[in-house]
Amino acid sequence: MALTTRGGGGGGDKAPPPSASDSSLGFLTKRDTEVKLPRATRVKNKTPASVQITAEQILREARERQEPEIRPPKQKITDSIELSEYRLRRRKEFEDVIRRVRWNVNAWVKYAKWEEQQQDFVRARSVYERALDVAHRDHTLWLKYAEFEMRNRFVNHARNVWDRAVSLLPRVDQLWYKYIHMEELLGAVANARQVFERWMAWRPDTAGWNSYIKFELRYGEVERGRAIYERFVAEHPRPDTFIRYAKFEMKRGEVERARRVYERAADLLADDEDAEILFVAFAEFEERCREVERARAIYKYSLDRVPKGRAEELYRKFLAFEKQFGDREGIEDAIVGKRRFQYEDEVRKNPLNYDSWFDYIRLEESVGNKDRIREVYERAIANIPPAEEKRYWQRYIYLWINYALYEELDAKDMERTREVYRECLKLIPHKKFTFAKLWLMAAQFEVRQKNLKAARQILGNAIGMAPKGKIFKKYIEIELYLGNFDRCRTLYEKYIEWSPANCYAWRKYAELEKNLSETDRARSIYELAIAQPALDTPEVLWKEYLQFEIDENEFDRTRELYERLLDRTKHLKVWISYAEFEASTGMGGEDSESEEIKNEVGYQEQQMERIRKCRAIFERAFDYFRTSAPELKEERAMLLEDWLNKEVSFDDLGDVTLVQKKAPRKVKRKRPIPTEDGSTVAYEEYIDYIFPDEVALAPNLKILEAAYKWKKQRTDDADDE
């Protein structure tokens, strides 16, 4: 090994400097490791060629240019020495393969088949036996072994293989079938029967039993087949096995035997999950025997025994049977039965689907069976809503209502109706919610039974437990119809005590007293009502109170009421109503009386007085809107419009110019529409009103507006700097 040194001594050659790409240094550079891809070919002419090449043409050319397959030359064996050498070489190859993949069954089978081709059956048998030592649980290997013995007519060897196979693998049906098939081909029926008996001892599935029965029938052994069927149905007591047994008897004309088979099955399998199939087959059997009544009885018996969820096919068959053999009543019963099945399925899936219960009850009511109707009602009302919230009970409560109406109107059972109402009222959680309709229906039922004491008790309990406006109204209506005015007063007092803000109760109470000519009591009620701190519709109450005083010709009281109302609210409608009252005071009465008044001397003065008072109210209202609420320009304009119409209605006594000189001028203006972020990106038009008294202030307003704009502009410029 030559060593190189640095410096000038020794006369040795200098080592060259290490290169950046020298891989002998123990590392690779980026240049050495980068992948060099071929440069993409630039296509200069991208126009399509005149002759296009198809994919089919490309594949054809590739096929034509493909090189021929290289096959090994055929070897011809000319003498026994070459044959021995060939066999020795092949056996060595097979043994090597087996040594490498001992568990591979295909390798063993190929080896055995090759020995079979060489007519060396002993060696082939030896290979199969060696393979069984490795994979004796592989039934395909047994099949190949047995087929090899059968193919070469080694019958006893084949029987030996089959015996060993079915002894080791008795649950593989294919081995039994092949074994029996071989015995049948050999004509050994007794041996085949013996094999079948060995197989049946292992209790196979239905296919094995059916093959045994077919085997006996092929050789005309009917009694043996019947005996096997008896063992079959005892081993597999299922509807399909009994049906197959019955069909076997029917083919041989044994109707009574077939019927007895079906009867045994019906007694044994009535509660089986597939009993529907058995009953349908039994009924169809009776139909073929022209036993219509028997078939109908079977259908009805099965419909009572089979659960509704599994009787769909049974109902369909029964309906078709009744259409074919039954009368109109039978057909209707079948149709009802089918619909009943559908409803049963729906309520079984969702018992809280009350609409399904309503449909089911309607179906039963159309049939008219009282016991069944009551049963369905009881089942329906047993499904109480899961939560104590009114929205869950709103549909459920109508089940009780319909139940009570059915008992009263259809069943005519009043005691049962009373019991239904009582149980329903006990069930409802009245502390959380109640149903006024149910209380009222229970009370009205007692009224129809002329039991006023019970009706009053029900309504009293309703008011005590869960008071509602409907209950008060109906209770008062009943007592008013009976003429018990003191009870009505008591009920109105309780109504007002329960809901003091309810203007309806105050108005109806006052109306009752007014109808009884109790003017002072009615006025007191009105006074108490308007003194309440909160009312739901105070405007209606004030309106009725004012109308009450007007009807009583108490005009001074009416004016006082209007003044009190104006102290509470200065609404435009109040001012207009007050002015209307002053304009129409004393103008009521019959036409004849009006004519007499007009002919009187003082009529003109009275009319002028009314106009003066009306005009004074309008003036007050206009001053209020002008001074105290100047922003309500639209209301002020509406007031002037009503005032003008009133002046026109006064004919010659009216002064239209008084209003016209106060009338505003309409002007269209624009105002910005603010957005969520505070910016203004759009404008909307609106109508503004300019009144004559505002025109004088307009120049000053314009100067102020210009000054405001100038100041704002100065502020914006300062912010920009």
XYZ file of C-alpha atoms in Angstrom:
721
model
C 0.000 0.000 0.000
C 1.525 3.314 -1.088
C 1.484 6.148 1.425
C 1.620 9.783 0.432
C 3.119 12.538 2.573
C 2.801 16.314 2.546
C 5.833 18.561 1.854
C 8.698 18.399 -0.614
C 10.777 15.557 0.812
C 10.946 12.024 -0.446
C 10.360 12.722 -4.094
C 6.833 11.159 -3.844
C 3.823 12.235 -5.931
C 1.430 14.724 -4.345
C -2.092 13.558 -3.619
C -4.698 15.424 -5.613
C -7.160 17.616 -3.640
C -10.423 15.895 -2.739
C -13.134 16.528 -5.212
C -16.646 17.594 -4.226
C -18.040 14.638 -6.136
C -15.581 11.979 -4.988
C -17.717 9.173 -3.538
C -14.695 7.288 -2.162
C -14.551 9.658 0.801
C -17.498 7.908 2.469
C -20.282 10.457 1.781
C -22.346 11.668 -1.153
C -22.946 15.221 -2.139
C -26.191 16.794 -3.312
C -24.981 16.626 -6.872
C -24.467 12.872 -6.618
C -27.879 12.184 -5.104
C -30.139 14.428 -7.140
C -32.457 12.708 -9.613
C -31.872 13.804 -13.140
C -35.122 13.690 -15.073
C -35.180 13.888 -18.845
C -35.991 17.251 -20.190
C -39.544 17.668 -21.412
C -39.770 17.650 -25.145
C -40.991 20.911 -26.491
C -43.707 20.502 -29.053
C -43.311 23.178 -31.637
C -46.274 22.316 -33.818
C -49.373 21.748 -31.697
C -51.889 21.494 -34.533
C -53.610 18.081 -34.852
C -52.226 15.678 -37.398
C -54.232 14.920 -40.491
C -54.221 11.167 -39.716
C -55.133 10.291 -36.156
C -53.934 7.102 -34.429
C -56.563 5.224 -32.442
C -56.012 3.196 -29.284
C -57.039 0.046 -31.144
C -54.306 0.643 -33.728
C -51.693 1.137 -31.007
C -52.681 -2.152 -29.330
C -52.664 -4.002 -32.653
C -49.166 -2.760 -33.495
C -47.941 -3.721 -30.030
C -49.336 -7.212 -30.543
C -47.718 -7.555 -33.968
C -44.301 -6.440 -32.689
C -44.389 -8.723 -29.657
C -41.605 -11.277 -29.611
C -42.645 -14.946 -29.753
C -42.874 -16.797 -26.439
C -39.858 -18.939 -25.638
C -41.027 -22.460 -24.920
C -38.868 -25.288 -23.699
C -38.233 -27.967 -26.244
C -40.237 -31.180 -26.066
C -38.367 -34.058 -24.511
C -38.839 -37.507 -25.981
C -38.141 -40.526 -23.825
C -36.866 -43.416 -25.912
C -35.973 -46.125 -23.396
C -36.607 -47.256 -19.826
C -33.386 -45.760 -18.511
C -34.438 -42.250 -19.590
C -37.914 -42.869 -18.131
C -36.391 -43.900 -14.816
C -34.202 -40.840 -14.804
C -37.215 -38.619 -15.650
C -39.317 -40.158 -12.864
C -36.446 -39.866 -10.409
C -35.963 -36.191 -11.299
C -39.675 -35.390 -11.052
C -40.056 -37.209 -7.760
C -37.082 -35.320 -6.394
C -38.732 -32.038 -7.485
C -42.032 -32.993 -5.836
C -40.274 -34.062 -2.665
C -38.358 -30.800 -2.565
C -41.584 -28.855 -2.943
C -43.259 -30.882 -0.179
C -40.282 -30.407 2.051
C -40.528 -26.616 1.598
C -44.348 -26.302 1.867
C -45.426 -29.352 3.783
C -48.798 -27.808 4.765
C -49.793 -27.044 1.158
C -52.452 -29.619 0.224
C -52.311 -28.705 -3.476
C -48.658 -29.753 -3.634
C -49.559 -33.194 -2.253
C -52.480 -33.554 -4.645
C -50.323 -32.664 -7.644
C -47.736 -35.206 -6.524
C -50.391 -37.926 -6.157
C -52.004 -37.120 -9.501
C -48.603 -37.333 -11.197
C -48.024 -40.760 -9.671
C -51.497 -41.738 -10.864
C -50.574 -40.658 -14.382
C -47.493 -42.872 -14.137
C -49.859 -45.759 -13.248
C -48.025 -46.228 -9.985
C -51.160 -46.465 -7.777
C -49.295 -47.758 -4.758
C -47.037 -44.713 -4.744
C -50.063 -42.429 -5.323
C -51.883 -44.058 -2.415
C -48.758 -43.618 -0.323
C -48.635 -39.911 -1.181
C -52.291 -39.464 -0.148
C -51.651 -41.273 3.124
C -48.619 -39.080 3.832
C -50.773 -36.019 3.034
C -53.470 -37.189 5.466
C -50.862 -37.352 8.192
C -50.341 -33.634 7.604
C -53.954 -32.411 6.934
C -56.460 -35.040 7.993
C -59.073 -32.293 8.819
C -59.160 -31.071 5.222
C -62.236 -32.693 3.673
C -61.149 -31.787 0.121
C -58.126 -34.041 0.526
C -60.382 -36.929 1.524
C -62.557 -36.228 -1.490
C -59.552 -36.288 -3.838
C -58.294 -39.503 -2.240
C -61.664 -41.271 -2.507
C -62.234 -40.072 -6.064
C -58.797 -41.412 -6.978
C -59.764 -44.872 -5.659
C -63.153 -44.761 -7.389
C -61.687 -43.528 -10.651
C -59.336 -46.483 -10.783
C -62.049 -48.946 -9.641
C -60.553 -49.779 -6.264
C -63.985 -50.134 -4.641
C -62.943 -51.617 -1.337
C -60.166 -49.066 -1.006
C -62.720 -46.336 -1.740
C -65.121 -47.692 0.902
C -62.265 -47.760 3.359
C -61.415 -44.129 2.572
C -65.083 -43.028 2.874
C -65.462 -44.857 6.185
C -62.396 -43.179 7.591
C -63.508 -39.768 6.244
C -67.046 -39.821 7.684
C -65.705 -41.136 10.970
C -63.253 -38.264 11.276
C -65.461 -35.547 9.749
C -69.107 -36.531 10.409
C -70.367 -32.948 10.134
C -69.244 -32.538 6.522
C -72.360 -33.440 4.520
C -70.487 -33.644 1.233
C -68.578 -36.712 2.392
C -71.807 -38.521 3.259
C -73.418 -37.558 -0.047
C -70.416 -38.817 -2.035
C -70.253 -42.050 -0.044
C -73.969 -42.744 -0.573
C -73.726 -41.810 -4.234
C -70.913 -44.336 -4.740
C -72.945 -47.100 -3.091
C -75.945 -46.262 -5.267
C -73.801 -46.352 -8.401
C -72.602 -49.780 -7.358
C -76.217 -50.871 -6.758
C -75.564 -51.586 -3.112
C -78.878 -50.152 -1.797
C -78.552 -51.887 1.547
C -75.089 -50.415 2.030
C -76.396 -46.948 1.085
C -79.257 -47.323 3.578
C -76.774 -48.355 6.231
C -74.683 -45.276 5.499
C -77.808 -43.113 5.775
C -78.607 -44.635 9.152
C -75.075 -43.909 10.327
C -75.515 -40.333 9.124
C -78.906 -39.849 10.812
C -77.338 -40.910 14.105
C -75.348 -37.669 13.917
C -78.635 -35.675 13.715
C -77.952 -33.716 10.512
C -79.991 -30.778 9.257
C -83.154 -30.998 7.149
C -81.272 -31.475 3.877
C -79.846 -34.803 5.078
C -83.261 -36.102 6.145
C -84.827 -34.994 2.860
C -82.141 -36.788 0.875
C -82.762 -39.987 2.913
C -86.509 -39.754 2.216
C -85.928 -39.176 -1.497
C -83.565 -42.148 -1.542
C -86.266 -44.445 -0.139
C -88.914 -43.069 -2.497
C -86.657 -43.647 -5.496
C -86.794 -47.345 -4.680
C -90.542 -47.326 -3.891
C -90.181 -47.733 -0.139
C -93.166 -45.546 0.883
C -93.574 -47.015 4.337
C -89.882 -46.540 5.023
C -90.226 -42.939 3.812
C -93.201 -42.387 6.148
C -91.236 -43.798 9.064
C -88.330 -41.521 8.238
C -90.730 -38.555 8.121
C -91.944 -39.453 11.616
C -88.360 -39.457 12.853
C -87.722 -36.269 10.869
C -90.542 -34.215 12.473
C -89.602 -35.571 15.884
C -86.006 -34.459 15.357
C -86.902 -31.106 13.725
C -90.333 -29.994 15.018
C -90.673 -26.991 12.738
C -93.550 -25.772 10.547
C -91.684 -26.442 7.291
C -90.948 -30.081 8.209
C -94.573 -30.773 9.114
C -95.748 -29.076 5.921
C -93.367 -31.229 3.879
C -94.662 -34.350 5.667
C -98.280 -33.356 4.968
C -97.532 -32.708 1.296
C -95.900 -36.152 1.126
C -99.160 -37.709 2.353
C -101.246 -35.559 -0.013
C -99.250 -36.744 -3.032
C -100.181 -40.301 -2.128
C -103.864 -39.390 -1.629
C -103.777 -39.881 2.138
C -105.990 -36.886 3.057
C -106.782 -38.029 6.573
C -103.141 -38.730 7.308
C -102.200 -35.277 6.014
C -104.924 -33.666 8.155
C -103.662 -35.489 11.235
C -100.145 -34.237 10.501
C -101.409 -30.653 10.309
C -103.414 -31.061 13.505
C -100.378 -32.421 15.342
C -98.358 -29.481 14.098
C -101.053 -26.954 15.105
C -101.165 -28.360 18.644
C -97.402 -28.547 18.961
C -96.334 -25.324 17.218
C -99.192 -22.895 17.941
C -96.795 -20.563 19.768
C -93.877 -20.938 17.353
C -92.543 -17.782 15.723
C -93.225 -19.278 12.263
C -96.701 -20.567 13.161
C -98.212 -18.206 10.570
C -96.697 -20.312 7.744
C -98.140 -23.510 9.242
C -101.668 -22.135 9.628
C -101.691 -20.706 6.107
C -100.610 -24.063 4.689
C -103.225 -25.882 6.828
C -105.999 -23.547 5.617
C -104.919 -23.878 1.987
C -104.927 -27.659 2.422
C -108.545 -27.531 3.629
C -109.415 -25.238 0.694
C -108.039 -27.803 -1.753
C -110.135 -30.431 0.026
C -113.259 -28.228 -0.424
C -113.617 -27.874 3.345
C -114.474 -24.160 3.401
C -115.804 -24.037 6.958
C -112.764 -25.885 8.244
C -110.498 -23.417 6.459
C -112.412 -20.436 7.883
C -112.202 -21.895 11.378
C -108.443 -22.383 10.959
C -107.995 -18.790 9.814
C -109.971 -17.400 12.758
C -108.221 -19.673 15.242
C -104.816 -18.642 13.916
C -105.675 -14.931 13.952
C -106.462 -15.240 17.651
C -103.254 -17.130 18.439
C -100.615 -15.536 16.212
C -99.216 -12.170 17.431
C -100.365 -9.191 15.398
C -96.847 -8.271 14.409
C -96.346 -11.579 12.570
C -99.830 -12.048 11.083
C -99.609 -9.807 8.029
C -99.493 -12.660 5.509
C -102.205 -14.466 7.443
C -104.561 -11.490 7.179
C -103.868 -11.148 3.482
C -104.635 -14.821 2.852
C -107.779 -14.667 4.992
C -109.029 -11.639 3.050
C -108.440 -13.416 -0.272
C -110.203 -16.509 1.109
C -113.278 -14.534 2.177
C -113.438 -12.758 -1.184
C -113.452 -16.142 -2.878
C -115.710 -18.195 -0.589
C -117.385 -15.780 1.877
C -120.436 -13.511 1.821
C -120.513 -9.745 2.209
C -120.419 -9.866 6.002
C -117.443 -12.191 5.969
C -115.555 -9.976 3.531
C -116.206 -6.909 5.688
C -115.008 -8.786 8.758
C -111.845 -9.771 6.939
C -111.203 -6.188 5.814
C -111.788 -4.903 9.334
C -109.457 -7.571 10.644
C -106.716 -6.494 8.264
C -107.099 -2.835 9.211
C -107.181 -3.832 12.864
C -103.899 -5.613 12.339
C -102.378 -2.482 10.787
C -103.485 -0.292 13.696
C -102.254 -2.839 16.216
C -98.872 -2.773 14.543
C -98.766 1.041 14.652
C -99.743 1.363 18.311
C -97.348 -1.431 19.217
C -94.437 0.435 17.608
C -95.381 3.789 19.166
C -97.976 3.636 21.969
C -97.843 7.437 22.380
C -98.997 8.076 18.803
C -102.499 9.179 19.744
C -103.560 9.719 16.130
C -103.198 5.966 15.552
C -105.346 5.317 18.612
C -108.017 7.689 17.273
C -108.080 5.837 13.947
C -108.182 2.481 15.705
C -111.093 3.597 17.924
C -112.956 4.961 14.905
C -112.572 1.586 13.207
C -113.945 -0.279 16.234
C -116.839 2.160 16.559
C -117.774 1.492 12.940
C -117.972 -2.227 13.790
C -120.078 -1.558 16.890
C -118.722 -4.128 19.346
C -119.061 -2.359 22.715
C -116.666 -4.589 24.610
C -113.944 -4.221 21.995
C -114.506 -0.442 21.782
C -114.172 -0.068 25.533
C -111.097 -2.278 25.517
C -109.379 -0.097 22.925
C -110.368 3.080 24.806
C -108.944 1.667 28.047
C -105.707 0.656 26.313
C -105.423 4.101 24.729
C -105.958 6.146 27.905
C -103.459 3.926 29.725
C -100.659 5.538 27.672
C -100.183 8.632 29.829
C -97.821 11.285 28.400
C -94.296 10.990 29.823
C -93.921 14.635 30.891
C -96.248 16.969 32.780
C -96.312 19.619 30.070
C -99.521 20.753 28.465
C -98.289 20.371 24.915
C -97.896 16.605 25.459
C -101.400 16.285 26.924
C -103.369 18.252 24.334
C -103.992 15.264 22.044
C -104.157 12.727 24.849
C -107.014 14.508 26.636
C -109.290 14.071 23.616
C -109.140 10.303 24.137
C -110.941 10.853 27.443
C -113.367 13.312 25.870
C -114.248 10.914 23.054
C -114.553 8.070 25.557
C -117.037 10.061 27.651
C -119.040 11.133 24.591
C -119.200 7.522 23.384
C -120.498 6.303 26.745
C -123.103 9.070 26.858
C -124.324 9.175 23.272
C -123.750 5.667 21.912
C -123.596 3.333 24.893
C -126.202 5.360 26.884
C -124.371 4.478 30.089
C -124.574 7.646 32.215
C -122.888 6.229 35.283
C -119.936 5.081 33.217
C -119.799 8.534 31.571
C -119.704 10.194 34.985
C -116.937 7.809 36.040
C -114.890 8.627 32.923
C -115.100 12.365 33.636
C -114.217 11.799 37.299
C -111.154 9.667 36.532
C -109.915 12.062 33.897
C -110.181 15.082 36.231
C -108.258 13.134 38.869
C -105.493 12.292 36.394
C -104.730 15.842 35.201
C -102.045 17.665 37.278
C -104.120 20.824 37.895
C -101.324 22.535 39.830
C -99.263 22.737 36.644
C -101.950 23.056 33.971
C -105.591 22.271 33.393
C -108.148 21.932 30.609
C -111.171 24.193 30.961
C -112.930 22.277 28.199
C -112.995 19.124 30.301
C -114.397 20.874 33.380
C -117.098 22.503 31.275
C -118.035 19.266 29.493
C -118.354 17.456 32.828
C -120.554 20.250 34.200
C -122.692 20.397 31.042
C -123.186 16.630 31.248
C -124.565 17.027 34.778
C -126.811 19.847 33.581
C -128.174 17.571 30.851
C -128.855 14.988 33.560
C -130.717 17.775 35.496
C -128.253 17.482 38.349
C -127.532 21.174 39.010
C -125.944 20.475 42.365
C -123.287 18.234 40.784
C -122.704 20.749 37.981
C -122.195 23.576 40.510
C -119.858 21.354 42.495
C -117.736 20.576 39.427
C -117.498 24.219 38.384
C -116.787 25.267 41.968
C -113.968 22.735 42.183
C -112.634 24.032 38.878
C -112.573 27.624 40.168
C -110.975 26.517 43.424
C -108.315 24.226 41.887
C -107.532 25.792 38.511
C -109.482 28.986 37.742
C -109.689 30.017 34.103
C -111.640 32.650 32.237
C -113.683 30.127 30.256
C -114.858 28.421 33.434
C -115.995 31.713 34.973
C -117.809 32.726 31.778
C -119.670 29.422 31.443
C -120.557 29.253 35.129
C -121.899 32.807 35.022
C -123.805 32.012 31.830
C -125.499 29.018 33.488
C -126.457 30.992 36.599
C -127.652 33.927 34.510
C -129.809 31.577 32.438
C -131.296 30.238 35.677
C -131.905 33.786 36.944
C -129.629 33.536 39.968
C -128.314 37.116 39.886
C -126.836 37.009 43.376
C -124.735 33.974 42.352
C -123.713 35.879 39.229
C -122.536 38.821 41.363
C -120.571 36.469 43.589
C -118.967 34.798 40.582
C -118.090 38.143 39.009
C -116.456 39.222 42.251
C -114.379 36.033 42.339
C -113.571 36.513 38.647
C -112.333 40.063 39.294
C -110.492 38.986 42.418
C -108.692 36.277 40.394
C -107.923 38.575 37.445
C -108.238 42.280 38.391
C -106.667 43.401 35.111
C -109.304 41.648 33.007
C -111.432 44.394 31.461
C -113.881 41.813 30.099
C -114.905 40.803 33.642
C -115.358 44.437 34.742
C -117.399 45.305 31.653
C -119.664 42.268 31.913
C -120.198 42.864 35.631
C -121.172 46.471 34.978
C -123.354 45.389 32.053
C -125.190 42.955 34.358
C -125.913 45.723 36.854
C -126.954 48.079 34.059
C -129.399 45.483 32.697
C -130.803 45.103 36.212
C -131.280 48.928 36.312
C -128.750 49.198 39.120
C -127.178 52.421 37.820
C -125.286 53.316 40.965
C -123.822 49.796 41.274
C -122.782 49.847 37.621
C -121.125 53.261 38.069
C -119.311 52.045 41.146
C -118.034 49.033 39.261
C -116.775 51.272 36.456
C -115.054 53.504 38.982
C -113.356 50.541 40.629
C -112.288 49.254 37.233
C -110.634 52.452 36.021
C -108.913 52.788 39.370
C -106.979 49.555 38.814
C -103.219 50.064 38.351
C -103.046 47.737 35.333
C -105.677 46.737 32.747
C -105.383 44.635 29.620
C -107.650 46.810 27.396
C -108.256 50.087 29.268
C -109.411 51.930 26.146
C -112.408 49.608 25.769
C -113.325 50.015 29.431
C -113.162 53.830 29.273
C -115.176 53.815 26.077
C -117.950 51.752 27.637
C -117.936 53.877 30.811
C -118.265 57.049 28.738
C -121.041 55.509 26.663
C -122.799 54.429 29.865
C -122.835 58.019 31.165
C -123.971 59.326 27.773
C -126.811 56.796 27.705
C -127.811 57.984 31.189
C -127.770 61.621 29.898
C -125.172 62.475 32.535
C -123.275 64.936 30.328
C -121.496 66.690 33.176
C -120.241 63.339 34.466
C -119.178 62.506 30.920
C -117.156 65.725 30.644
C -115.581 65.003 33.982
C -114.665 61.507 32.762
C -113.105 62.928 29.614
C -111.050 65.341 31.693
C -109.881 62.508 33.952
C -108.999 60.472 30.882
C -107.023 63.396 29.443
C -105.094 63.584 32.672
C -103.953 60.004 32.018
C -103.357 60.152 28.274
C -103.339 62.841 25.594
C -103.916 60.450 22.737
C -105.296 61.874 19.514
C -108.350 59.615 19.599
C -109.298 60.850 23.062
C -109.287 64.470 21.876
C -111.342 63.638 18.791
C -113.835 61.572 20.813
C -114.194 64.420 23.339
C -114.837 66.881 20.528
C -117.376 64.535 18.913
C -119.175 64.260 22.241
C -119.389 68.053 22.630
C -120.627 68.408 19.048
C -123.391 65.813 19.428
C -124.554 66.523 23.013
C -128.348 66.794 23.208
C -128.895 65.843 19.528
C -130.300 62.350 20.185
C -133.970 61.297 20.239
C -136.671 60.564 17.676
C -136.970 62.457 14.425
C -140.240 64.035 15.527
C -138.655 65.381 18.682
C -135.725 66.750 16.656
C -138.107 68.638 14.440
C -139.857 70.167 17.457
C -136.497 71.236 18.901
C -135.481 72.829 15.635
C -138.660 74.846 15.641
C -137.970 76.169 19.107
C -136.501 79.613 19.542
C -133.449 78.517 21.583
C -132.255 75.810 19.181
C -129.906 78.188 17.365
C -128.247 79.250 20.608
C -127.847 75.607 21.764
C -126.281 74.674 18.482
C -123.833 77.540 18.671
C -122.936 76.555 22.214
C -122.174 72.992 21.144
C -120.029 74.222 18.245
C -118.177 76.572 20.577
C -117.419 73.775 23.056
C -116.355 71.421 20.280
C -114.105 74.075 18.785
C -112.600 74.754 22.223
C -111.653 71.063 22.565
C -109.984 71.132 19.155
C -108.137 74.318 20.126
C -106.887 72.695 23.349
C -105.749 69.625 21.452
C -103.983 71.728 18.816
C -102.207 73.791 21.469
C -101.111 70.621 23.245
C -99.609 69.074 20.129
C -98.003 72.406 19.162
C -96.409 73.190 22.489
C -96.089 69.996 24.529
C -95.553 67.465 21.713
C -94.136 69.322 18.700
C -92.507 66.140 17.380
C -95.957 64.577 16.733
C -96.524 66.500 13.521
C -98.489 63.747 11.842
C -100.973 63.537 14.751
C -101.368 67.325 14.654
C -102.104 67.130 10.930
C -104.682 64.402 11.497
C -106.299 66.493 14.225
C -106.626 69.440 11.844
C -108.118 67.140 9.210
C -110.816 65.922 11.629
C -111.404 69.474 12.790
C -111.878 70.597 9.195
C -114.360 67.796 8.522
C -116.291 68.742 11.635
C -116.422 72.412 10.592
C -117.739 71.322 7.187
C -120.438 69.226 8.904
C -121.619 72.352 10.813
C -122.813 73.827 7.465
C -123.359 77.580 7.743
C -122.382 77.690 11.380
C -118.920 76.259 10.735
C -115.778 78.324 10.093
C -113.538 76.470 7.641
C -111.023 79.311 7.350
C -110.216 78.958 11.016
C -108.737 75.533 10.340
C -107.332 76.161 6.881
C -104.993 78.913 8.059
C -103.495 76.411 10.495
C -103.152 73.653 7.927
C -99.566 72.456 7.309
C -97.711 72.075 4.035
C -96.449 68.618 3.037
C -92.773 68.337 2.100
C -90.802 65.284 0.973
C -87.529 64.844 2.811
C -84.764 62.241 3.067
C -83.273 60.787 6.195
C -80.370 58.349 6.605
C -80.986 54.724 7.525
C -78.485 53.706 10.223
C -76.866 50.290 9.951
C -75.591 47.961 12.665
C -72.081 49.366 12.600
C -73.331 52.957 12.828
C -72.570 53.984 9.239
C -75.234 55.382 6.899
C -75.259 53.899 3.438
C -78.882 54.477 2.426
C -81.603 57.065 2.713
C -85.378 56.859 2.874
C -88.027 59.367 1.911
C -90.637 60.563 4.352
C -93.366 63.194 4.471
C -92.708 66.159 6.719
C -95.273 68.776 7.747
C -94.414 72.478 7.925
C -96.982 74.472 9.880
C -97.534 78.198 9.344
C -96.254 79.061 12.818
C -92.929 77.401 11.943
C -92.361 79.492 8.787
C -91.432 82.598 10.790
C -88.704 80.679 12.574
C -87.351 79.142 9.360
C -84.597 81.783 8.583
C -83.143 81.449 12.068
C -83.266 77.684 11.748
C -81.422 77.838 8.437
C -78.666 79.984 9.972
C -78.291 77.565 12.859
C -78.181 74.608 10.507
C -75.469 76.236 8.372
C -73.412 77.021 11.493
C -73.717 73.410 12.643
C -72.530 72.116 9.249
C -69.550 74.538 9.296
C -68.544 73.416 12.774
C -68.802 69.745 11.825
C -66.658 70.310 8.743
C -63.996 72.054 10.848
C -63.953 69.092 13.252
C -63.545 66.578 10.410
C -60.639 68.572 8.902
C -58.882 68.673 12.279
C -59.239 64.888 12.618
C -57.716 64.359 9.140
C -54.654 66.467 10.074
